[in-house]
PDB file of C-alpha atoms in Angstrom:
ATOM      1  CA  UNK Z   1     189.793 172.087  98.980  1.00  0.00           C
ATOM      2  CA  UNK Z   2     190.988 172.276 102.586  1.00  0.00           C
ATOM      3  CA  UNK Z   3     191.349 176.048 102.843  1.00  0.00           C
ATOM      4  CA  UNK Z   4     188.405 178.398 103.310  1.00  0.00           C
ATOM      5  CA  UNK Z   5     187.567 180.576 100.354  1.00  0.00           C
ATOM      6  CA  UNK Z   6     188.650 184.201 100.720  1.00  0.00           C
ATOM      7  CA  UNK Z   7     185.902 186.300 102.313  1.00  0.00           C
ATOM      8  CA  UNK Z   8     185.699 188.378  99.122  1.00  0.00           C
ATOM      9  CA  UNK Z   9     184.906 185.271  97.008  1.00  0.00           C
ATOM     10  CA  UNK Z  10     181.255 184.483  97.849  1.00  0.00           C
ATOM     11  CA  UNK Z  11     180.692 182.031  94.984  1.00  0.00           C
ATOM     12  CA  UNK Z  12     183.524 179.755  96.079  1.00  0.00           C
ATOM     13  CA  UNK Z  13     182.318 179.981  99.690  1.00  0.00           C
ATOM     14  CA  UNK Z  14     178.784 178.982  98.679  1.00  0.00           C
ATOM     15  CA  UNK Z  15     180.119 176.052  96.660  1.00  0.00           C
ATOM     16  CA  UNK Z  16     182.256 174.948  99.608  1.00  0.00           C
ATOM     17  CA  UNK Z  17     179.256 175.021 101.961  1.00  0.00           C
ATOM     18  CA  UNK Z  18     177.186 172.979  99.500  1.00  0.00           C
ATOM     19  CA  UNK Z  19     180.015 170.444  99.410  1.00  0.00           C
ATOM     20  CA  UNK Z  20     180.083 170.280 103.225  1.00  0.00           C
ATOM     21  CA  UNK Z  21     176.323 169.678 103.301  1.00  0.00           C
ATOM     22  CA  UNK Z  22     176.473 167.063 100.533  1.00  0.00           C
ATOM     23  CA  UNK Z  23     178.649 164.838 102.724  1.00  0.00           C
ATOM     24  CA  UNK Z  24     175.669 164.232 105.030  1.00  0.00           C
ATOM     25  CA  UNK Z  25     172.915 161.737 104.270  1.00  0.00           C
ATOM     26  CA  UNK Z  26     170.368 163.046 101.750  1.00  0.00           C
ATOM     27  CA  UNK Z  27     167.732 163.349 104.505  1.00  0.00           C
ATOM     28  CA  UNK Z  28     169.981 165.457 106.763  1.00  0.00           C
ATOM     29  CA  UNK Z  29     171.276 167.491 103.808  1.00  0.00           C
ATOM     30  CA  UNK Z  30     167.719 168.370 102.737  1.00  0.00           C
ATOM     31  CA  UNK Z  31     166.845 169.391 106.297  1.00  0.00           C
ATOM     32  CA  UNK Z  32     170.001 171.534 106.579  1.00  0.00           C
ATOM     33  CA  UNK Z  33     169.130 173.375 103.384  1.00  0.00           C
ATOM     34  CA  UNK Z  34     165.559 173.983 104.568  1.00  0.00           C
ATOM     35  CA  UNK Z  35     166.712 175.163 108.008  1.00  0.00           C
ATOM     36  CA  UNK Z  36     169.336 177.483 106.497  1.00  0.00           C
ATOM     37  CA  UNK Z  37     166.728 178.993 104.189  1.00  0.00           C
ATOM     38  CA  UNK Z  38     164.343 179.534 107.099  1.00  0.00           C
ATOM     39  CA  UNK Z  39     167.031 181.191 109.224  1.00  0.00           C
ATOM     40  CA  UNK Z  40     168.119 183.336 106.291  1.00  0.00           C
ATOM     41  CA  UNK Z  41     164.505 184.549 105.915  1.00  0.00           C
ATOM     42  CA  UNK Z  42     164.411 185.432 109.632  1.00  0.00           C
ATOM     43  CA  UNK Z  43     167.902 186.961 109.691  1.00  0.00           C
ATOM     44  CA  UNK Z  44     168.443 188.342 106.166  1.00  0.00           C
ATOM     45  CA  UNK Z  45     171.205 190.760 107.178  1.00  0.00           C
ATOM     46  CA  UNK Z  46     173.188 188.244 109.239  1.00  0.00           C
ATOM     47  CA  UNK Z  47     176.428 186.769 107.997  1.00  0.00           C
ATOM     48  CA  UNK Z  48     176.629 182.987 107.951  1.00  0.00           C
ATOM     49  CA  UNK Z  49     179.933 181.967 109.546  1.00  0.00           C
ATOM     50  CA  UNK Z  50     180.721 178.395 108.543  1.00  0.00           C
ATOM     51  CA  UNK Z  51     182.988 176.021 110.442  1.00  0.00           C
ATOM     52  CA  UNK Z  52     183.499 172.526 109.077  1.00  0.00           C
ATOM     53  CA  UNK Z  53     184.774 171.156 112.394  1.00  0.00           C
ATOM     54  CA  UNK Z  54     185.938 167.767 113.606  1.00  0.00           C
ATOM     55  CA  UNK Z  55     182.618 166.833 115.271  1.00  0.00           C
ATOM     56  CA  UNK Z  56     180.060 168.792 113.286  1.00  0.00           C
ATOM     57  CA  UNK Z  57     179.325 171.359 110.626  1.00  0.00           C
ATOM     58  CA  UNK Z  58     178.473 174.639 112.358  1.00  0.00           C
ATOM     59  CA  UNK Z  59     176.819 177.607 110.658  1.00  0.00           C
ATOM     60  CA  UNK Z  60     176.654 180.670 112.893  1.00  0.00           C
ATOM     61  CA  UNK Z  61     174.558 183.776 112.304  1.00  0.00           C
ATOM     62  CA  UNK Z  62     176.247 187.047 113.233  1.00  0.00           C
ATOM     63  CA  UNK Z  63     175.973 190.768 112.476  1.00  0.00           C
ATOM     64  CA  UNK Z  64     179.628 190.896 111.394  1.00  0.00           C
ATOM     65  CA  UNK Z  65     182.494 188.544 110.571  1.00  0.00           C
ATOM     66  CA  UNK Z  66     183.563 188.002 114.175  1.00  0.00           C
ATOM     67  CA  UNK Z  67     182.667 184.653 115.677  1.00  0.00           C
ATOM     68  CA  UNK Z  68     182.176 186.245 119.086  1.00  0.00           C
ATOM     69  CA  UNK Z  69     179.235 188.251 117.682  1.00  0.00           C
ATOM     70  CA  UNK Z  70     177.260 185.161 116.619  1.00  0.00           C
ATOM     71  CA  UNK Z  71     173.786 184.892 118.129  1.00  0.00           C
ATOM     72  CA  UNK Z  72     172.646 181.434 117.023  1.00  0.00           C
ATOM     73  CA  UNK Z  73     174.027 178.616 114.954  1.00  0.00           C
ATOM     74  CA  UNK Z  74     173.013 175.411 113.307  1.00  0.00           C
ATOM     75  CA  UNK Z  75     175.056 172.488 114.593  1.00  0.00           C
ATOM     76  CA  UNK Z  76     174.773 169.675 112.080  1.00  0.00           C
ATOM     77  CA  UNK Z  77     175.574 166.100 113.059  1.00  0.00           C
ATOM     78  CA  UNK Z  78     175.122 162.826 111.152  1.00  0.00           C
ATOM     79  CA  UNK Z  79     171.900 162.074 113.025  1.00  0.00           C
ATOM     80  CA  UNK Z  80     170.362 165.515 113.472  1.00  0.00           C
ATOM     81  CA  UNK Z  81     170.463 169.281 113.635  1.00  0.00           C
ATOM     82  CA  UNK Z  82     170.511 171.543 116.668  1.00  0.00           C
ATOM     83  CA  UNK Z  83     169.597 175.217 116.868  1.00  0.00           C
ATOM     84  CA  UNK Z  84     172.323 176.418 119.193  1.00  0.00           C
ATOM     85  CA  UNK Z  85     171.879 179.616 121.194  1.00  0.00           C
ATOM     86  CA  UNK Z  86     175.386 180.942 121.848  1.00  0.00           C
ATOM     87  CA  UNK Z  87     174.328 182.731 125.057  1.00  0.00           C
ATOM     88  CA  UNK Z  88     171.444 180.378 125.810  1.00  0.00           C
ATOM     89  CA  UNK Z  89     172.240 179.940 129.504  1.00  0.00           C
ATOM     90  CA  UNK Z  90     171.191 183.550 130.110  1.00  0.00           C
ATOM     91  CA  UNK Z  91     167.966 183.440 128.088  1.00  0.00           C
ATOM     92  CA  UNK Z  92     164.537 183.273 129.711  1.00  0.00           C
ATOM     93  CA  UNK Z  93     163.118 179.832 128.929  1.00  0.00           C
ATOM     94  CA  UNK Z  94     159.677 179.533 130.561  1.00  0.00           C
ATOM     95  CA  UNK Z  95     158.762 176.538 128.375  1.00  0.00           C
ATOM     96  CA  UNK Z  96     161.923 174.611 129.259  1.00  0.00           C
ATOM     97  CA  UNK Z  97     162.883 174.152 125.601  1.00  0.00           C
ATOM     98  CA  UNK Z  98     166.617 174.714 125.944  1.00  0.00           C
ATOM     99  CA  UNK Z  99     168.796 171.649 126.428  1.00  0.00           C
ATOM    100  CA  UNK Z 100     172.386 171.385 127.613  1.00  0.00           C
ATOM    101  CA  UNK Z 101     174.341 172.243 130.700  1.00  0.00           C
ATOM    102  CA  UNK Z 102     177.174 174.369 129.333  1.00  0.00           C
ATOM    103  CA  UNK Z 103     178.177 177.549 131.108  1.00  0.00           C
ATOM    104  CA  UNK Z 104     177.019 179.651 128.120  1.00  0.00           C
ATOM    105  CA  UNK Z 105     175.317 177.806 125.299  1.00  0.00           C
ATOM    106  CA  UNK Z 106     172.084 175.846 125.053  1.00  0.00           C
ATOM    107  CA  UNK Z 107     170.321 174.196 122.150  1.00  0.00           C
ATOM    108  CA  UNK Z 108     166.953 173.134 120.810  1.00  0.00           C
ATOM    109  CA  UNK Z 109     166.629 170.060 118.571  1.00  0.00           C
ATOM    110  CA  UNK Z 110     165.692 171.219 115.080  1.00  0.00           C
ATOM    111  CA  UNK Z 111     163.935 168.474 113.155  1.00  0.00           C
ATOM    112  CA  UNK Z 112     163.051 170.974 110.445  1.00  0.00           C
ATOM    113  CA  UNK Z 113     162.474 174.648 109.644  1.00  0.00           C
ATOM    114  CA  UNK Z 114     159.033 174.525 111.273  1.00  0.00           C
ATOM    115  CA  UNK Z 115     160.864 174.552 114.625  1.00  0.00           C
ATOM    116  CA  UNK Z 116     161.358 178.298 114.127  1.00  0.00           C
ATOM    117  CA  UNK Z 117     157.563 178.721 114.030  1.00  0.00           C
ATOM    118  CA  UNK Z 118     157.130 177.265 117.518  1.00  0.00           C
ATOM    119  CA  UNK Z 119     156.135 180.232 119.739  1.00  0.00           C
ATOM    120  CA  UNK Z 120     158.648 179.249 122.432  1.00  0.00           C
ATOM    121  CA  UNK Z 121     161.515 178.973 119.954  1.00  0.00           C
ATOM    122  CA  UNK Z 122     160.499 182.261 118.309  1.00  0.00           C
ATOM    123  CA  UNK Z 123     160.569 183.916 121.756  1.00  0.00           C
ATOM    124  CA  UNK Z 124     164.027 182.449 122.442  1.00  0.00           C
ATOM    125  CA  UNK Z 125     165.311 183.783 119.141  1.00  0.00           C
ATOM    126  CA  UNK Z 126     163.824 187.224 119.834  1.00  0.00           C
ATOM    127  CA  UNK Z 127     165.437 187.256 123.295  1.00  0.00           C
ATOM    128  CA  UNK Z 128     168.780 186.128 121.885  1.00  0.00           C
ATOM    129  CA  UNK Z 129     168.709 188.915 119.310  1.00  0.00           C
ATOM    130  CA  UNK Z 130     167.702 191.488 121.928  1.00  0.00           C
ATOM    131  CA  UNK Z 131     170.549 190.415 124.245  1.00  0.00           C
ATOM    132  CA  UNK Z 132     173.185 190.161 121.506  1.00  0.00           C
ATOM    133  CA  UNK Z 133     176.307 192.266 122.027  1.00  0.00           C
ATOM    134  CA  UNK Z 134     175.831 193.763 118.539  1.00  0.00           C
ATOM    135  CA  UNK Z 135     172.512 194.177 116.728  1.00  0.00           C
ATOM    136  CA  UNK Z 136     171.978 192.720 113.285  1.00  0.00           C
ATOM    137  CA  UNK Z 137     172.325 195.331 110.541  1.00  0.00           C
ATOM    138  CA  UNK Z 138     169.054 197.030 109.666  1.00  0.00           C
ATOM    139  CA  UNK Z 139     169.623 196.727 105.928  1.00  0.00           C
ATOM    140  CA  UNK Z 140     171.688 194.885 103.392  1.00  0.00           C
ATOM    141  CA  UNK Z 141     172.203 191.207 102.802  1.00  0.00           C
ATOM    142  CA  UNK Z 142     174.368 188.914 104.863  1.00  0.00           C
ATOM    143  CA  UNK Z 143     177.176 186.901 103.300  1.00  0.00           C
ATOM    144  CA  UNK Z 144     178.260 183.290 103.691  1.00  0.00           C
ATOM    145  CA  UNK Z 145     181.841 183.131 104.958  1.00  0.00           C
ATOM    146  CA  UNK Z 146     183.753 179.875 105.413  1.00  0.00           C
ATOM    147  CA  UNK Z 147     185.860 180.505 108.508  1.00  0.00           C
ATOM    148  CA  UNK Z 148     187.604 177.156 108.971  1.00  0.00           C
ATOM    149  CA  UNK Z 149     187.829 173.620 107.683  1.00  0.00           C
ATOM    150  CA  UNK Z 150     189.259 170.914 109.929  1.00  0.00           C
ATOM    151  CA  UNK Z 151     191.659 168.574 108.167  1.00  0.00           C
ATOM    152  CA  UNK Z 152     190.475 165.652 110.294  1.00  0.00           C
ATOM    153  CA  UNK Z 153     186.736 165.046 110.702  1.00  0.00           C
ATOM    154  CA  UNK Z 154     184.373 162.439 111.988  1.00  0.00           C
ATOM    155  CA  UNK Z 155     182.218 160.749 109.347  1.00  0.00           C
ATOM    156  CA  UNK Z 156     179.259 162.900 108.280  1.00  0.00           C
ATOM    157  CA  UNK Z 157     176.955 159.914 107.777  1.00  0.00           C
ATOM    158  CA  UNK Z 158     175.877 157.546 110.530  1.00  0.00           C
ATOM    159  CA  UNK Z 159     177.619 154.208 110.604  1.00  0.00           C
ATOM    160  CA  UNK Z 160     175.415 151.431 109.345  1.00  0.00           C
ATOM    161  CA  UNK Z 161     174.460 148.963 112.026  1.00  0.00           C
ATOM    162  CA  UNK Z 162     174.439 145.239 111.432  1.00  0.00           C
ATOM    163  CA  UNK Z 163     171.080 143.570 112.113  1.00  0.00           C
ATOM    164  CA  UNK Z 164     170.974 141.729 115.433  1.00  0.00           C
TER     165      UNK Z 164
END
């Protein structure tokens, strides 16, 4: 399927996301599932906005369906996962954890869900939520919404390298 599921069809959206994740290596796919579960526990009312882009699979966490309201996202690449802070350039980062030089966003490598337990990362997440343009809903459960699927994509598994 190359079209996102309608927003009012959560089962199809969930199946689509599982299919996107399955295209990664088993190790990355397992880590993505664990990281998503950990973020969902921390942000139970957030919507997951899913973009199966050319370069990466991106799963943003937002209080509504608008991309511009997203606070953080998982950026999933064939060789790893990043916890991307959408407005990371403006966040206090006394531990120097944030990487990147973009005008707005910054990221933290996310080898696994335990990254969220790091006190510095937890502080970054708290700051990002406090500075968000819209707060997360106080109640309810967030939905998974597939926003876009790129027709052309880079491979989701690393190329095998010939021995030297």
